[in-house]
Amino acid sequence: MDLAQLQAQHVAVEKLANRFLSLIADDRLARPLGTLRWQLARELMAHLALEDRIFYPSMQRQAHAQLRDTAARLQVEMGPIAASFSHYMSRWSDDRIAREWCDFCRESRQMIDAILHRMRKEEHLLMPLLAEAGLEPPLKRAS
């Protein structure tokens, strides 16, 4: 399992999310953001797929009990967030975004906050356990 790749994806998602947040900061001024929105979605979905298919199953086979248990819990917790993001993406068409800009901004901020909080939680809980298990040195966030 390449933890550097997962960390790079976290950084990429965070950068895209922060750019997106800057464009929706003023909910009185509608801005075109379709391309950025889909870039964020693609990056996030690729990351979630890698975690779900490779990372978490690998972590749940480790001898380190706390790592195994934490990974299992985090994988279960991610399901509703991923489903919520998928629903968010399908619910907000370009036309609806233009018509309901303020609501879109509010819901987008909530969604992105949930995603960023989740990524920080993974890093805070899992990275020390990975190091403790001798799998990888703790990875530093590129802020």
Coordinates of N, CA and C in Angstrom, one line a residue:
M1 N 0.8 -1.2 0.0 CA 0.0 0.0 0.0 C 0.9 1.2 0.0
D2 N 0.7 2.1 -0.9 CA 1.5 3.3 -1.1 C 0.8 4.5 -0.3
L3 N 1.3 4.7 0.9 CA 0.7 5.7 1.7 C 1.0 7.1 1.2
A4 N 2.1 7.2 0.5 CA 2.5 8.5 -0.1 C 1.4 8.9 -1.2
Q5 N 0.9 7.9 -1.9 CA -0.1 8.2 -2.9 C -1.4 8.7 -2.2
L6 N -1.8 8.0 -1.1 CA -3.0 8.5 -0.4 C -2.8 9.9 0.2
Q7 N -1.6 10.1 0.7 CA -1.4 11.5 1.2 C -1.4 12.5 0.1
A8 N -0.9 12.2 -1.0 CA -0.9 13.1 -2.2 C -2.3 13.4 -2.6
Q9 N -3.2 12.4 -2.5 CA -4.6 12.6 -2.9 C -5.2 13.5 -1.8
H10 N -4.9 13.3 -0.6 CA -5.5 14.2 0.5 C -5.1 15.6 0.2
V11 N -3.9 15.8 -0.2 CA -3.4 17.2 -0.5 C -4.1 17.8 -1.7
A12 N -4.3 16.9 -2.7 CA -4.9 17.4 -3.9 C -6.4 17.7 -3.7
V13 N -7.1 16.9 -2.9 CA -8.5 17.1 -2.6 C -8.6 18.4 -1.8
E14 N -7.7 18.6 -0.8 CA -7.8 19.7 0.0 C -7.5 21.0 -0.8
K15 N -6.6 21.0 -1.7 CA -6.3 22.2 -2.5 C -7.5 22.5 -3.4
L16 N -8.1 21.5 -4.0 CA -9.3 21.7 -4.8 C -10.5 22.2 -4.0
A17 N -10.7 21.6 -2.8 CA -11.7 22.0 -1.9 C -11.6 23.5 -1.5
N18 N -10.3 23.9 -1.1 CA -10.1 25.2 -0.7 C -10.3 26.2 -1.8
R19 N -9.9 25.9 -3.1 CA -10.2 26.7 -4.2 C -11.7 26.9 -4.4
F20 N -12.4 25.8 -4.3 CA -13.9 25.8 -4.4 C -14.5 26.6 -3.3
L21 N -14.1 26.5 -2.1 CA -14.6 27.3 -1.0 C -14.4 28.8 -1.2
S22 N -13.2 29.1 -1.8 CA -13.0 30.5 -2.1 C -13.9 31.1 -3.1
L23 N -14.4 30.3 -4.0 CA -15.3 30.7 -5.1 C -16.7 30.8 -4.5
I24 N -17.1 30.1 -3.5 CA -18.4 30.2 -2.9 C -18.5 31.0 -1.6
A25 N -17.4 31.6 -1.3 CA -17.3 32.4 0.0 C -18.4 33.5 0.0
D26 N -18.6 34.2 -1.1 CA -19.6 35.2 -1.2 C -20.8 34.6 -1.9
D27 N -21.8 34.3 -1.1 CA -23.0 33.6 -1.7 C -24.0 34.6 -2.4
R28 N -23.5 35.9 -2.5 CA -24.3 36.9 -3.3 C -23.8 37.0 -4.7
L29 N -22.7 36.5 -5.0 CA -22.0 36.6 -6.3 C -21.8 35.2 -6.9
A30 N -22.7 34.9 -7.8 CA -22.6 33.6 -8.5 C -21.4 33.5 -9.4
R31 N -20.7 32.4 -9.4 CA -19.5 32.3 -10.2 C -19.6 30.9 -10.9
P32 N -19.0 30.9 -12.1 CA -18.9 29.6 -12.8 C -17.9 28.7 -12.1
L33 N -18.3 27.5 -11.8 CA -17.4 26.6 -11.1 C -17.6 25.2 -11.5
G34 N -18.3 25.0 -12.6 CA -18.6 23.6 -13.0 C -17.3 22.7 -13.2
T35 N -16.3 23.3 -13.9 CA -15.1 22.5 -14.1 C -14.4 22.1 -12.8
L36 N -14.3 23.1 -11.9 CA -13.6 22.9 -10.6 C -14.4 21.9 -9.8
R37 N -15.7 22.0 -9.8 CA -16.6 21.1 -9.1 C -16.4 19.6 -9.5
W38 N -16.3 19.4 -10.8 CA -16.1 18.1 -11.3 C -14.7 17.6 -11.1
Q39 N -13.7 18.5 -11.1 CA -12.3 18.1 -10.8 C -12.3 17.6 -9.3
L40 N -12.9 18.3 -8.4 CA -13.0 17.9 -7.0 C -13.7 16.6 -6.9
A41 N -14.8 16.4 -7.6 CA -15.5 15.1 -7.5 C -14.7 14.0 -8.0
R42 N -14.0 14.2 -9.2 CA -13.1 13.1 -9.7 C -12.0 12.7 -8.7
E43 N -11.4 13.7 -8.2 CA -10.2 13.5 -7.3 C -10.7 12.8 -6.0
L44 N -11.8 13.2 -5.5 CA -12.4 12.7 -4.3 C -12.8 11.2 -4.5
M45 N -13.5 11.0 -5.6 CA -14.1 9.6 -5.9 C -12.9 8.6 -6.1
A46 N -11.9 9.1 -6.8 CA -10.7 8.2 -7.0 C -10.0 7.9 -5.7
H47 N -10.0 8.9 -4.8 CA -9.4 8.7 -3.5 C -10.2 7.7 -2.7
L48 N -11.5 7.9 -2.7 CA -12.4 7.0 -1.9 C -12.3 5.6 -2.4
A49 N -12.3 5.4 -3.7 CA -12.2 4.1 -4.3 C -10.9 3.4 -3.9
L50 N -9.8 4.1 -3.9 CA -8.5 3.5 -3.5 C -8.6 3.1 -2.0
E51 N -9.1 4.0 -1.2 CA -9.2 3.7 0.2 C -10.1 2.4 0.5
D52 N -11.2 2.5 -0.2 CA -12.2 1.4 0.0 C -11.8 0.0 -0.5
R53 N -11.2 0.0 -1.6 CA -10.8 -1.2 -2.3 C -9.4 -1.8 -1.8
I54 N -8.5 -0.9 -1.5 CA -7.1 -1.3 -1.2 C -6.7 -1.0 0.2
F55 N -6.8 0.3 0.6 CA -6.2 0.8 1.8 C -6.9 0.1 3.1
Y56 N -8.2 0.3 3.2 CA -8.8 -0.2 4.4 C -8.8 -1.7 4.5
P57 N -9.1 -2.4 3.4 CA -8.9 -3.9 3.5 C -7.5 -4.3 4.0
S58 N -6.5 -3.6 3.4 CA -5.1 -3.9 3.8 C -4.9 -3.7 5.3
M59 N -5.4 -2.6 5.8 CA -5.2 -2.2 7.2 C -6.0 -3.2 8.1
Q60 N -7.1 -3.7 7.7 CA -7.9 -4.6 8.5 C -7.2 -6.0 8.5
R61 N -6.2 -6.3 7.8 CA -5.5 -7.5 7.8 C -4.2 -7.4 8.6
Q62 N -3.9 -6.3 9.2 CA -2.7 -6.1 10.0 C -2.8 -6.7 11.4
A63 N -1.6 -7.1 11.9 CA -1.5 -7.7 13.2 C -1.8 -6.7 14.3
H64 N -1.6 -5.4 14.1 CA -1.7 -4.4 15.1 C -3.3 -4.2 15.3
A65 N -3.8 -4.6 16.5 CA -5.2 -4.6 16.8 C -5.8 -3.2 16.7
Q66 N -5.2 -2.2 17.3 CA -5.8 -0.9 17.3 C -5.8 -0.3 15.9
L67 N -4.8 -0.6 15.1 CA -4.9 -0.2 13.7 C -6.0 -0.8 12.9
R68 N -6.1 -2.1 13.1 CA -7.2 -2.9 12.5 C -8.6 -2.3 12.9
D69 N -8.8 -2.2 14.2 CA -10.1 -1.7 14.7 C -10.4 -0.3 14.2
T70 N -9.4 0.6 14.3 CA -9.6 2.0 13.8 C -9.9 2.0 12.3
A71 N -9.2 1.3 11.6 CA -9.4 1.3 10.1 C -10.8 0.8 9.8
A72 N -11.3 -0.3 10.5 CA -12.6 -0.8 10.3 C -13.7 0.2 10.6
R73 N -13.5 0.9 11.7 CA -14.4 1.9 12.2 C -14.5 3.1 11.2
L74 N -13.3 3.5 10.7 CA -13.2 4.7 9.8 C -13.8 4.3 8.4
Q75 N -13.6 3.1 8.0 CA -14.2 2.7 6.7 C -15.7 2.7 6.8
V76 N -16.3 2.2 7.9 CA -17.8 2.2 8.1 C -18.3 3.7 8.1
E77 N -17.6 4.5 8.8 CA -18.0 5.9 9.0 C -17.9 6.7 7.6
M78 N -17.1 6.2 6.7 CA -16.9 6.9 5.4 C -18.1 6.7 4.5
G79 N -18.8 5.6 4.7 CA -19.9 5.2 3.8 C -20.9 6.3 3.6
P80 N -21.5 6.8 4.8 CA -22.5 7.9 4.7 C -22.0 9.2 4.0
I81 N -20.7 9.5 4.3 CA -20.1 10.7 3.7 C -20.0 10.6 2.2
A82 N -19.6 9.4 1.7 CA -19.4 9.2 0.3 C -20.8 9.2 -0.4
A83 N -21.8 8.6 0.3 CA -23.2 8.6 -0.3 C -23.7 10.0 -0.3
S84 N -23.5 10.8 0.7 CA -24.0 12.1 0.8 C -23.3 13.0 -0.3
F85 N -22.0 12.8 -0.6 CA -21.4 13.5 -1.6 C -21.9 13.2 -3.0
S86 N -22.1 11.9 -3.2 CA -22.7 11.4 -4.5 C -24.1 12.0 -4.7
H87 N -24.9 12.0 -3.7 CA -26.2 12.6 -3.7 C -26.1 14.1 -4.0
Y88 N -25.3 14.8 -3.3 CA -25.0 16.2 -3.5 C -24.7 16.5 -5.0
M89 N -23.8 15.7 -5.6 CA -23.4 16.0 -6.9 C -24.5 15.8 -7.9
S90 N -25.3 14.8 -7.7 CA -26.4 14.5 -8.6 C -27.6 15.5 -8.4
R91 N -27.7 16.0 -7.2 CA -28.8 16.9 -6.9 C -28.6 18.3 -7.5
W92 N -27.4 18.7 -7.6 CA -27.1 20.1 -8.1 C -26.6 20.1 -9.5
S93 N -27.6 20.4 -10.4 CA -27.3 20.6 -11.8 C -26.8 22.0 -12.0
D94 N -26.2 22.3 -13.1 CA -25.7 23.6 -13.4 C -26.9 24.6 -13.4
D95 N -28.0 24.2 -13.9 CA -29.2 25.1 -13.9 C -29.7 25.4 -12.5
R96 N -29.7 24.4 -11.7 CA -30.2 24.5 -10.3 C -29.2 25.4 -9.5
I97 N -27.9 25.2 -9.8 CA -26.9 26.0 -9.1 C -27.2 27.5 -9.4
A98 N -27.4 27.8 -10.7 CA -27.6 29.2 -11.1 C -28.9 29.8 -10.4
R99 N -29.9 28.9 -10.3 CA -31.2 29.4 -9.8 C -31.1 29.5 -8.2
E100 N -30.4 28.7 -7.6 CA -30.4 28.6 -6.1 C -29.0 28.7 -5.6
W101 N -28.3 29.7 -6.1 CA -26.9 29.9 -5.7 C -26.6 30.0 -4.2
C102 N -27.4 30.7 -3.5 CA -27.2 30.8 -2.0 C -27.3 29.4 -1.3
D103 N -28.3 28.7 -1.7 CA -28.5 27.4 -1.1 C -27.4 26.4 -1.5
F104 N -27.0 26.5 -2.8 CA -25.9 25.7 -3.2 C -24.6 26.0 -2.4
C105 N -24.3 27.3 -2.2 CA -23.1 27.7 -1.5 C -23.2 27.1 0.0
R106 N -24.3 27.3 0.6 CA -24.5 26.8 2.0 C -24.3 25.3 2.0
E107 N -24.9 24.5 1.1 CA -24.8 23.1 1.2 C -23.4 22.6 0.8
S108 N -22.8 23.3 -0.2 CA -21.4 23.0 -0.6 C -20.4 23.2 0.5
R109 N -20.6 24.3 1.3 CA -19.7 24.5 2.4 C -19.8 23.4 3.5
Q110 N -21.0 23.0 3.7 CA -21.3 21.9 4.7 C -20.6 20.6 4.2
M111 N -20.8 20.3 2.9 CA -20.3 19.1 2.3 C -18.7 19.1 2.4
I112 N -18.1 20.2 2.0 CA -16.7 20.3 1.9 C -16.1 20.2 3.3
D113 N -16.8 20.9 4.3 CA -16.3 20.9 5.6 C -16.3 19.4 6.2
A114 N -17.4 18.7 5.9 CA -17.4 17.3 6.3 C -16.3 16.5 5.7
I115 N -16.0 16.7 4.4 CA -14.9 15.9 3.8 C -13.6 16.3 4.4
L116 N -13.3 17.6 4.5 CA -12.0 18.0 5.1 C -11.8 17.5 6.5
H117 N -12.9 17.6 7.3 CA -12.9 17.1 8.7 C -12.5 15.6 8.7
R118 N -13.2 14.9 7.8 CA -13.0 13.5 7.7 C -11.5 13.1 7.4
M119 N -10.9 13.8 6.4 CA -9.5 13.6 6.0 C -8.6 13.9 7.2
R120 N -8.8 14.9 7.9 CA -8.0 15.3 9.1 C -8.1 14.2 10.1
K121 N -9.3 13.7 10.3 CA -9.6 12.6 11.3 C -8.8 11.4 10.9
E122 N -8.8 11.0 9.7 CA -8.0 9.9 9.2 C -6.5 10.1 9.5
E123 N -6.0 11.2 9.2 CA -4.6 11.5 9.4 C -4.3 11.5 10.9
H124 N -5.1 12.1 11.7 CA -4.9 12.2 13.1 C -4.9 10.8 13.8
L125 N -5.9 10.0 13.4 CA -6.0 8.7 14.0 C -5.1 7.6 13.4
L126 N -5.0 7.6 12.1 CA -4.4 6.4 11.4 C -2.9 6.6 11.3
M127 N -2.4 7.8 11.0 CA -1.0 7.9 10.7 C -0.1 7.5 11.9
P128 N -0.5 7.9 13.2 CA 0.4 7.5 14.3 C 0.3 5.9 14.5
L129 N -0.8 5.3 14.2 CA -1.0 3.9 14.3 C -0.1 3.2 13.3
L130 N -0.1 3.7 12.1 CA 0.7 3.2 11.0 C 2.2 3.2 11.4
A131 N 2.6 4.3 12.0 CA 4.0 4.4 12.4 C 4.3 3.4 13.5
E132 N 3.4 3.3 14.5 CA 3.5 2.4 15.6 C 3.6 1.0 15.2
A133 N 2.8 0.6 14.1 CA 2.8 -0.7 13.6 C 4.1 -1.0 12.7
G134 N 4.9 0.1 12.5 CA 6.1 -0.1 11.7 C 5.8 -0.2 10.2
L135 N 4.6 0.3 9.7 CA 4.3 0.2 8.3 C 4.9 1.3 7.5
E136 N 4.8 2.5 8.0 CA 5.3 3.7 7.3 C 5.6 4.7 8.4
P137 N 6.6 5.6 8.1 CA 6.7 6.7 9.0 C 5.5 7.6 8.9
P138 N 5.2 8.4 9.9 CA 4.1 9.3 9.8 C 4.3 10.3 8.7
L139 N 3.3 10.5 7.9 CA 3.4 11.4 6.8 C 2.9 12.8 7.3
K140 N 3.6 13.8 6.8 CA 3.3 15.2 7.2 C 2.4 15.8 6.1
R141 N 1.5 16.6 6.6 CA 0.6 17.4 5.7 C 1.4 18.5 5.0
A142 N 1.1 18.6 3.8 CA 1.7 19.7 3.0 C 0.7 20.9 3.0
S143 N 0.9 21.8 3.9 CA 0.0 22.9 4.0 C 0.5 24.1 3.4

